[in-house]
PDB file of C-alpha atoms and ligand atoms in Angstrom:
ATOM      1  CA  UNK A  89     130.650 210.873 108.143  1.00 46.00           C
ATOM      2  CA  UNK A  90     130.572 209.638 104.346  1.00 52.00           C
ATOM      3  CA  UNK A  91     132.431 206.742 103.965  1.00 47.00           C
ATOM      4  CA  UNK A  92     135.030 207.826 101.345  1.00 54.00           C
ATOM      5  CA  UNK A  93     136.143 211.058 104.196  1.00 56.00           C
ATOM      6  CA  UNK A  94     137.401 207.586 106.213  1.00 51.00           C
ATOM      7  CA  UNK A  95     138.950 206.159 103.366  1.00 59.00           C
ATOM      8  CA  UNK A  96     142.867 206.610 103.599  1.00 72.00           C
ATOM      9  CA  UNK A  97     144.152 208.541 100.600  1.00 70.00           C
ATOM     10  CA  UNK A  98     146.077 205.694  99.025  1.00 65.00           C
ATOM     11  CA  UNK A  99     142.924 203.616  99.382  1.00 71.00           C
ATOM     12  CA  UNK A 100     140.970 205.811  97.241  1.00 70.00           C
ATOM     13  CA  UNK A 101     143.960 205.688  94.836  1.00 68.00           C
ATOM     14  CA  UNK A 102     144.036 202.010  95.105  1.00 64.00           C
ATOM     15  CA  UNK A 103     140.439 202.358  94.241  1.00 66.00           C
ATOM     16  CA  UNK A 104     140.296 204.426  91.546  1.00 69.00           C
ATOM     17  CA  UNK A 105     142.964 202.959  90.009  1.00 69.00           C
ATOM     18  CA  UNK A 106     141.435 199.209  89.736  1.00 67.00           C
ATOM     19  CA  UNK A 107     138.224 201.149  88.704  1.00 66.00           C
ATOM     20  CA  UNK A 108     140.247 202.795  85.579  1.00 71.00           C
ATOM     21  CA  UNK A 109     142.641 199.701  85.204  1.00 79.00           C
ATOM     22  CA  UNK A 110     141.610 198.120  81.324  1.00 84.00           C
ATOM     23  CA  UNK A 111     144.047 194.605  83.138  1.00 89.00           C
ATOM     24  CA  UNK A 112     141.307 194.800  85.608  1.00 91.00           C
ATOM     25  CA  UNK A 113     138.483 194.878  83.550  1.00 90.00           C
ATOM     26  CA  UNK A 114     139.587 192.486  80.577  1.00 90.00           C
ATOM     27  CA  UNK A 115     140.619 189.717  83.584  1.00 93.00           C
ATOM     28  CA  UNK A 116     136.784 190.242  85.174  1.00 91.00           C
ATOM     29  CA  UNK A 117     134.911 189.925  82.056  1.00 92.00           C
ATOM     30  CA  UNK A 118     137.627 186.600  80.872  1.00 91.00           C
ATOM     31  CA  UNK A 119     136.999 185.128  84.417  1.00 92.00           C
ATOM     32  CA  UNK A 120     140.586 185.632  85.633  1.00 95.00           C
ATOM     33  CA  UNK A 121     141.325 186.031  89.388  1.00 96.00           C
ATOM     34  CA  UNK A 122     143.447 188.961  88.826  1.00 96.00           C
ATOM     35  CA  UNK A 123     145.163 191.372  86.307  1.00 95.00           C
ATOM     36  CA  UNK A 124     148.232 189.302  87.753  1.00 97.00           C
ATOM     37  CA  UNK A 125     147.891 186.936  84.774  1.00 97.00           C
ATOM     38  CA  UNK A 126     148.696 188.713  82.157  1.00 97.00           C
ATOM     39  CA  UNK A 127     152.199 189.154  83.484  1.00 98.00           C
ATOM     40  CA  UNK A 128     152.534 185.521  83.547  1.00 98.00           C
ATOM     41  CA  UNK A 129     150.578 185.559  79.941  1.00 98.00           C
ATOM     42  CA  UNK A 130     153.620 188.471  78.634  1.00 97.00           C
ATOM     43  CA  UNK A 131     156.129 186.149  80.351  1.00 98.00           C
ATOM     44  CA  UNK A 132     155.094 183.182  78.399  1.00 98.00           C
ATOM     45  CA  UNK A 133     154.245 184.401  75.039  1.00 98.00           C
ATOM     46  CA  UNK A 134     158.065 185.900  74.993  1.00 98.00           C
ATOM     47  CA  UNK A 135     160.265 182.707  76.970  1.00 98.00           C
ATOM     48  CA  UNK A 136     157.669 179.608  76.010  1.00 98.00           C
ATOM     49  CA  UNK A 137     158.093 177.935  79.470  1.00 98.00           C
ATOM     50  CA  UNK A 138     154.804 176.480  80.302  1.00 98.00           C
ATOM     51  CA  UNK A 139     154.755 174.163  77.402  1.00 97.00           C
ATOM     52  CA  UNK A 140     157.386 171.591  77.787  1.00 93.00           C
ATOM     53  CA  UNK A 141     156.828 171.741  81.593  1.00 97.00           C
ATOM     54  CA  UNK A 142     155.443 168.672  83.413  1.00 96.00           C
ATOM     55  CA  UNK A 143     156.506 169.606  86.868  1.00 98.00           C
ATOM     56  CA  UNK A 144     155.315 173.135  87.983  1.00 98.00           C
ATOM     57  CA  UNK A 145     155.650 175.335  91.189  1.00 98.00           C
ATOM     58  CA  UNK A 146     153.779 178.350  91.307  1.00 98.00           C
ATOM     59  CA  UNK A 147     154.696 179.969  94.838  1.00 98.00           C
ATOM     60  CA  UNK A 148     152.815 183.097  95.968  1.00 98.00           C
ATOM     61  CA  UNK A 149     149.969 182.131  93.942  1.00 98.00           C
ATOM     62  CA  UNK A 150     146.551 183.218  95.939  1.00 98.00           C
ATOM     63  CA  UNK A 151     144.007 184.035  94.558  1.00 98.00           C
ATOM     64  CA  UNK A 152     145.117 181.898  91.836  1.00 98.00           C
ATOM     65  CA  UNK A 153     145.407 182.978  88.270  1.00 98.00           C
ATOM     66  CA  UNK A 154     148.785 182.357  87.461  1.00 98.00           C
ATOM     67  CA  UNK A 155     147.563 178.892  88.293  1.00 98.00           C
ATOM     68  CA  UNK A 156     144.877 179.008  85.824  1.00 98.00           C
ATOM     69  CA  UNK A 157     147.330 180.149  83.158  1.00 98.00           C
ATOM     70  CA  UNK A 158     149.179 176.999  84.117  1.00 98.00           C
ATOM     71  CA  UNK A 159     146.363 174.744  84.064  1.00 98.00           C
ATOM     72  CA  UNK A 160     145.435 176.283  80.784  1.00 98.00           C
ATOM     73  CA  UNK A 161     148.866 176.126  78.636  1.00 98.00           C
ATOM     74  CA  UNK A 162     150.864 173.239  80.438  1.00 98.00           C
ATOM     75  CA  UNK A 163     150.943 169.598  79.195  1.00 97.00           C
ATOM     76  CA  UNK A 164     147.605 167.161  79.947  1.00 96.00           C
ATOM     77  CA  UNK A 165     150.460 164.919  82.392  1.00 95.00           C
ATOM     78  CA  UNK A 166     152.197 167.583  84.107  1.00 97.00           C
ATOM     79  CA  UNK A 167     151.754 168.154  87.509  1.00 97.00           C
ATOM     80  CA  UNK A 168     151.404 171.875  89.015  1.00 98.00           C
ATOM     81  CA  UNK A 169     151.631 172.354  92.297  1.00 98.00           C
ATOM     82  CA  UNK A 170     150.786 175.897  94.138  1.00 98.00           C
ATOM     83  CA  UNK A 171     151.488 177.448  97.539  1.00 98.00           C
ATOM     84  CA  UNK A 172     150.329 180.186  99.439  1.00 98.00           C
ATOM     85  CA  UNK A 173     149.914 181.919 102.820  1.00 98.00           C
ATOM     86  CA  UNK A 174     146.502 182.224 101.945  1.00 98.00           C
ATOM     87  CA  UNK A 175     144.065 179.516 100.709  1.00 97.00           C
ATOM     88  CA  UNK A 176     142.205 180.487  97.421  1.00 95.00           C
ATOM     89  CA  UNK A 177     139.403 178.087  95.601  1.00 97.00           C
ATOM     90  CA  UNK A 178     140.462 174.821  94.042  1.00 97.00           C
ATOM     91  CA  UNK A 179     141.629 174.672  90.506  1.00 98.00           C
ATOM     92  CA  UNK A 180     141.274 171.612  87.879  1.00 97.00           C
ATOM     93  CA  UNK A 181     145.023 170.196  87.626  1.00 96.00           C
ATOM     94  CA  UNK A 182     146.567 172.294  90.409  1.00 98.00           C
ATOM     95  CA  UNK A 183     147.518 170.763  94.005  1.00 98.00           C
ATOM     96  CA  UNK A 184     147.493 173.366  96.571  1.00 98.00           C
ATOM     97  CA  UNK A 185     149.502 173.952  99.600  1.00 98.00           C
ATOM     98  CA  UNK A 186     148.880 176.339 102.338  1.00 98.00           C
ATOM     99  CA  UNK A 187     151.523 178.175 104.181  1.00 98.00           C
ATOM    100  CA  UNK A 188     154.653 179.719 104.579  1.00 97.00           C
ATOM    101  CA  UNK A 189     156.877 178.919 101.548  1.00 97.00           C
ATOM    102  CA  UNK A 190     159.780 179.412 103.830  1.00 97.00           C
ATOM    103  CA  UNK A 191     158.622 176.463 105.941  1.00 98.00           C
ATOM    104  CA  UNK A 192     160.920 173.503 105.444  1.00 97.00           C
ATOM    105  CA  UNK A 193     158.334 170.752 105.724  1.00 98.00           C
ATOM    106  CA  UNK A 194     156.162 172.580 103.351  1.00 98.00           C
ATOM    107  CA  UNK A 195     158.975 172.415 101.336  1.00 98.00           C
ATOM    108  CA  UNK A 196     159.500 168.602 101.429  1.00 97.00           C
ATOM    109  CA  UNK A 197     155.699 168.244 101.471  1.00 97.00           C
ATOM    110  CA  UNK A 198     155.820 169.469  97.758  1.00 97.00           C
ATOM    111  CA  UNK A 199     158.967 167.996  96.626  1.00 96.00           C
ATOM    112  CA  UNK A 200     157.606 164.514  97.631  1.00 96.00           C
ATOM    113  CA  UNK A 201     154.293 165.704  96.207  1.00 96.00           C
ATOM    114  CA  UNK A 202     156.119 166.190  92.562  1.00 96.00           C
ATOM    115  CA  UNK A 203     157.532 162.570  92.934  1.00 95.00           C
ATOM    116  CA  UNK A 204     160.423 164.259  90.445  1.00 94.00           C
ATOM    117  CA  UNK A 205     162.202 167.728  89.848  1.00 96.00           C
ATOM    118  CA  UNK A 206     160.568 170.447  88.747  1.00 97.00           C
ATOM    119  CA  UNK A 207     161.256 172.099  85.492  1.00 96.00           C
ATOM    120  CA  UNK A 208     159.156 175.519  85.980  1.00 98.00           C
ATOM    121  CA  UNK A 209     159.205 177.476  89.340  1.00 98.00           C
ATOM    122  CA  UNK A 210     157.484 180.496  89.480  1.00 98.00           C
ATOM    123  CA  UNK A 211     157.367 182.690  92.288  1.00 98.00           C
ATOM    124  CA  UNK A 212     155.171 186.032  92.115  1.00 98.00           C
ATOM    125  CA  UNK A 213     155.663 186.172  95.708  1.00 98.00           C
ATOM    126  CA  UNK A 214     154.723 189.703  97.616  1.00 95.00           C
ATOM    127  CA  UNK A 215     155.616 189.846 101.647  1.00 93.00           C
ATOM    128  CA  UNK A 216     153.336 192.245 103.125  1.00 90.00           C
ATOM    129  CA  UNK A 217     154.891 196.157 102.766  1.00 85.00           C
ATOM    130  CA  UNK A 218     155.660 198.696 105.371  1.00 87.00           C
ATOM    131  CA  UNK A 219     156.002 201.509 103.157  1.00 83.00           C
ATOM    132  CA  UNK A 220     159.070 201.855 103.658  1.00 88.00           C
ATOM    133  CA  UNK A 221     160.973 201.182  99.878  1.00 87.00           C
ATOM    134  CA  UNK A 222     164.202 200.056 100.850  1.00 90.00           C
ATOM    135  CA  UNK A 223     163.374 197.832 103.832  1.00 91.00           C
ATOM    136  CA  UNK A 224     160.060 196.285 101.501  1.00 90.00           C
ATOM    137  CA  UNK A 225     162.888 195.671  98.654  1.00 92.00           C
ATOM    138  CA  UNK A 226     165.521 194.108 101.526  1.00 93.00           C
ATOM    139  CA  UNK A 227     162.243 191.683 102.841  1.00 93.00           C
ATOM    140  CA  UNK A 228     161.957 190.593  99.097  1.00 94.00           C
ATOM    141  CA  UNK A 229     165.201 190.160  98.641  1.00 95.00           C
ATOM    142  CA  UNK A 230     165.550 187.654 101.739  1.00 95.00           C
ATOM    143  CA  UNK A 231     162.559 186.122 100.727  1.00 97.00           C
ATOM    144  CA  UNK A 232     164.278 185.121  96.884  1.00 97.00           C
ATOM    145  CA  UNK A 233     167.387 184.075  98.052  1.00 97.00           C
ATOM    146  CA  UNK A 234     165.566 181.639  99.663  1.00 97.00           C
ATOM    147  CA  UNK A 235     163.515 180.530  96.796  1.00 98.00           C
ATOM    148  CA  UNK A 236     166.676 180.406  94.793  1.00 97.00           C
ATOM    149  CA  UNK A 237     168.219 178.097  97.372  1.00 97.00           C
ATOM    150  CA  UNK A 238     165.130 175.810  97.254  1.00 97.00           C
ATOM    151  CA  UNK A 239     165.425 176.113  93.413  1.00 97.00           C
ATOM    152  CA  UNK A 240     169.092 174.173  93.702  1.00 96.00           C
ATOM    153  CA  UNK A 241     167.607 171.953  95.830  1.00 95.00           C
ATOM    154  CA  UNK A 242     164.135 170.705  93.241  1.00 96.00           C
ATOM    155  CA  UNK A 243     165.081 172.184  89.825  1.00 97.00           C
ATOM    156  CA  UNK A 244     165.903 169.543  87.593  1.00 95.00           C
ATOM    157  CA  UNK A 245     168.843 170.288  85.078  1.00 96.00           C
ATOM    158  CA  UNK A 246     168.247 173.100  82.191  1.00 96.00           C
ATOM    159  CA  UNK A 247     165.055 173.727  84.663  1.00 97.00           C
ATOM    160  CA  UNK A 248     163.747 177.422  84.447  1.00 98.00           C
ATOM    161  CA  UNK A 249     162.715 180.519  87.376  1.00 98.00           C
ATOM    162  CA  UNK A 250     160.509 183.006  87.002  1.00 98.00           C
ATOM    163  CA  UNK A 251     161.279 185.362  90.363  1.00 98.00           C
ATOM    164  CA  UNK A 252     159.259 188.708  90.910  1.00 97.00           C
ATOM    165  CA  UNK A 253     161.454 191.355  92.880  1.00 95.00           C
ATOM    166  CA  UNK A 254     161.232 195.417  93.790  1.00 93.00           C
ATOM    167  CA  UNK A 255     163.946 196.910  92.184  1.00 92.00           C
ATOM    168  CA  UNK A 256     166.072 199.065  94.956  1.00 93.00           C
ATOM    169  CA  UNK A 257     169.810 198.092  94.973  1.00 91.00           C
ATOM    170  CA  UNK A 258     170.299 194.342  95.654  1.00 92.00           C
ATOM    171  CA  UNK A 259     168.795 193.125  91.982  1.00 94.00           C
ATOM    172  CA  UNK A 260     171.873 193.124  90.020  1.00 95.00           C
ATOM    173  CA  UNK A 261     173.571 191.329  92.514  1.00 96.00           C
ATOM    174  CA  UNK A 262     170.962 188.855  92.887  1.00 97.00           C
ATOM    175  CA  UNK A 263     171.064 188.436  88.989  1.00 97.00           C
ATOM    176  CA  UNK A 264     174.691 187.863  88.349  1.00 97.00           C
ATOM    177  CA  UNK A 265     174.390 185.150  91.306  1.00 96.00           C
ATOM    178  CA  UNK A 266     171.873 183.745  88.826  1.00 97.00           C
ATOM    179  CA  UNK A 267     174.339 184.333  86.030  1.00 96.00           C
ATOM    180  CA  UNK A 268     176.614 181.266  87.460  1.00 95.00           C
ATOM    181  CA  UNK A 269     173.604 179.036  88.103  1.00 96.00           C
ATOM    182  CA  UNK A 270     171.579 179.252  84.681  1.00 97.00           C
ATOM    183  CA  UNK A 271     172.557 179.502  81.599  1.00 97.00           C
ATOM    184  CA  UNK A 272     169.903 182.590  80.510  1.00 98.00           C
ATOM    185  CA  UNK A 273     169.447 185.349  82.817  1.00 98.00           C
ATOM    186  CA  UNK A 274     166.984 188.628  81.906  1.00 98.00           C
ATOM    187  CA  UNK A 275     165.215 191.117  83.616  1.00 98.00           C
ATOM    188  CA  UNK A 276     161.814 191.463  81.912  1.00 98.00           C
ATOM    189  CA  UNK A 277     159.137 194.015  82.805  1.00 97.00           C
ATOM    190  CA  UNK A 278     155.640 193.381  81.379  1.00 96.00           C
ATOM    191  CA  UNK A 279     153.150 195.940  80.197  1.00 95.00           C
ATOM    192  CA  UNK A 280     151.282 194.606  82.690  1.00 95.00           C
ATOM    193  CA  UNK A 281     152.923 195.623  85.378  1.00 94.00           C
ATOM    194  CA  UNK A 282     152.478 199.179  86.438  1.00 89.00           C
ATOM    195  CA  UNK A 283     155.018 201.796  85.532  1.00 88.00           C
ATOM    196  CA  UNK A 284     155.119 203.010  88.880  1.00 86.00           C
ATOM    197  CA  UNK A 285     155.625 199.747  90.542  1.00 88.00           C
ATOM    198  CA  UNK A 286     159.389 198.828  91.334  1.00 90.00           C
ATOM    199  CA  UNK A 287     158.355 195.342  90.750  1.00 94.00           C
ATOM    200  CA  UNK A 288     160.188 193.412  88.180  1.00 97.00           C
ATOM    201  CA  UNK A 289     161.216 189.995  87.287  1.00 98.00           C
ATOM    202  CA  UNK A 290     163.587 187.838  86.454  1.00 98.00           C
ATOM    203  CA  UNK A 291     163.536 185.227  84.032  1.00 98.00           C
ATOM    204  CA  UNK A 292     166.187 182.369  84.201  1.00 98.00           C
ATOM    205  CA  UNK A 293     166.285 179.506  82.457  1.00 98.00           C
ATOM    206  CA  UNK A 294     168.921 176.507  81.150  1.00 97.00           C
ATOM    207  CA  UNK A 295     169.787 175.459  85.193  1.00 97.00           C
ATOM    208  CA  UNK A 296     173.383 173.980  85.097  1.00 94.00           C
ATOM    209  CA  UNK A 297     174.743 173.839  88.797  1.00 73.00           C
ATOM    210  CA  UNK A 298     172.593 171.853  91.727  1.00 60.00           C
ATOM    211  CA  UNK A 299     174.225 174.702  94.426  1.00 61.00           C
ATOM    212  CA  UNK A 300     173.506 178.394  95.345  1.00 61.00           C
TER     213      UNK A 300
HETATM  214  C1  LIG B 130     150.813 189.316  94.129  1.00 57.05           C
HETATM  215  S1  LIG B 130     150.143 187.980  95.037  1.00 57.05           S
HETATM  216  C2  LIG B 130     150.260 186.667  93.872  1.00 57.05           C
HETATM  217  C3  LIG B 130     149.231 186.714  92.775  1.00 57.05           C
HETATM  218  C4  LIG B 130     149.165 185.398  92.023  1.00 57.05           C
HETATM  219  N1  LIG B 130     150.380 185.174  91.237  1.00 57.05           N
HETATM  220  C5  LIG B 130     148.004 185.337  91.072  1.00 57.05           C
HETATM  221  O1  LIG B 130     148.226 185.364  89.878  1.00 57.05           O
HETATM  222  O2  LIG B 130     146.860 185.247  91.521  1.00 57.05           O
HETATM  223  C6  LIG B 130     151.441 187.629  96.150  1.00 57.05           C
HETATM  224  C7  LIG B 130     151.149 186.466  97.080  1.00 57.05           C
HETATM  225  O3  LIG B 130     152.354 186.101  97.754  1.00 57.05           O
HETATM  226  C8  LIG B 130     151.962 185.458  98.939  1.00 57.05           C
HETATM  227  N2  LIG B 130     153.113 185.308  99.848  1.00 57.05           N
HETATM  228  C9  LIG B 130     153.910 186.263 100.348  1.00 57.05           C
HETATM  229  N3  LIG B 130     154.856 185.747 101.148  1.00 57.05           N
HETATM  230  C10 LIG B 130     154.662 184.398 101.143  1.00 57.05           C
HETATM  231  C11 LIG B 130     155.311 183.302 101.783  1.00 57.05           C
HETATM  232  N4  LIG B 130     156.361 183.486 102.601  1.00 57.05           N
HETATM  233  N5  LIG B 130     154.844 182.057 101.562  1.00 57.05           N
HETATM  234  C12 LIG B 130     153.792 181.855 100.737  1.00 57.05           C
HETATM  235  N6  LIG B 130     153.127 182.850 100.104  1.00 57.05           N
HETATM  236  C13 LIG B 130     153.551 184.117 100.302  1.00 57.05           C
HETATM  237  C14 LIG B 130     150.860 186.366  99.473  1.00 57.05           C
HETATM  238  O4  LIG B 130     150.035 185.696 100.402  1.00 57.05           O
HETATM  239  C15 LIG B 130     150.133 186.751  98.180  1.00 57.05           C
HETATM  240  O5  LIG B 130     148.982 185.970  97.981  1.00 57.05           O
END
């Protein structure tokens, strides 16, 4: 049997999307892990975070190019530190951590790593889908409340998030929760994310209270 007859449908969308995908094409021929990075790039250009930080978290960041946007446009003394289930090859200027972000030691492990608070967290963070949209946007939704409560613990004050979610319900919630912790709150969808993808982020910045 010919190998694309095995191929699930949504594989052969999957492929023929990436195939057709101009992200995909301009981040292989500029030596970028992934189209992810010109999210980050979007992000940047519009709320200038990466600059002035010299303490950096980029969770969920396999196979690494938001980290190579951060080695590329943050500070020669800042420190970026980045964390994933999976490991990915080493970057110049980033410290990597393997594992479960939800892991408490891991956690600590980074915190004593920065030797200070952070000023930039950054989490494009994806659990793994069931296909299922409102359970998938429920999992992400656990899994940010728990970076914001880690955010309380390491941001420093006037600190900045960057949190990916799938829109389905919970979001606006989420962001007026943000509302009363920063000072700056705005959902921002780049170009580079795909229309069809629920995914969104939100973009917080000016951090005024040390509690969820
Ligand atoms: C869309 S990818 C991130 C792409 C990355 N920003 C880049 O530019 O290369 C999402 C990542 O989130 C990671 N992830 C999901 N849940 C996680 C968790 N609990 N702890 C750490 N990483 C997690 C996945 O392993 C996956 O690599």
């Amino acid at each position: 049997m010919k190998i694309e007859k095995k191929m699930k449908q949504s594989s052969r969308q999957w492929l023929c999307r990436q195939l057709n995908d101009g992200f995909v094409k301009q981040a292989s021929t500029a030596g970028y892990r992934s189209r992810a990075i010109f999210k980050l790039m979007e992000i940047d250009d519009k709320f200038a975070l990466i600059k002035n930080a010299t303490s950096i978290i980029d969770l969920g960041a396999a196979p690494g190019s938001w980290s190579q946007l951060l080695a590329a446009r943050a500070a020669e003394n800042a420190k970026i530190v980045a964390l994933d289930l999976l490991p990915f090859a080493p970057l110049d200027r980033v410290h990597q951590y393997v594992g479960n972000f939800e892991d408490m030691a891991l956690q600590s492990a980074v915190a004593e790593y920065l030797e200070q608070k952070a000023d930039l967290i950054l989490s494009d963070m994806s659990p793994s889908t069931t296909g299922h949209r409102q359970i998938d946007h429920l999992k992400i939704m656990a899994l940010v409340e728990n970076v914001l409560i880690f955010a309380c613990k390491i941001l420093q004050m006037d600190g900045a998030l960057v949190i990916k979610i799938f829109q389905g319900g919970e979001e606006k919630r989420f962001a007026s929760h943000l509302k009363t912790i920063f000072r700056r709150v705005v959902f921002f969808k780049p170009q580079a994310s795909r229309n069809e993808s629920r995914e969104i982020y939100l973009v917080a910045s000016g951090f005024v209270l040390g509690r969820p």
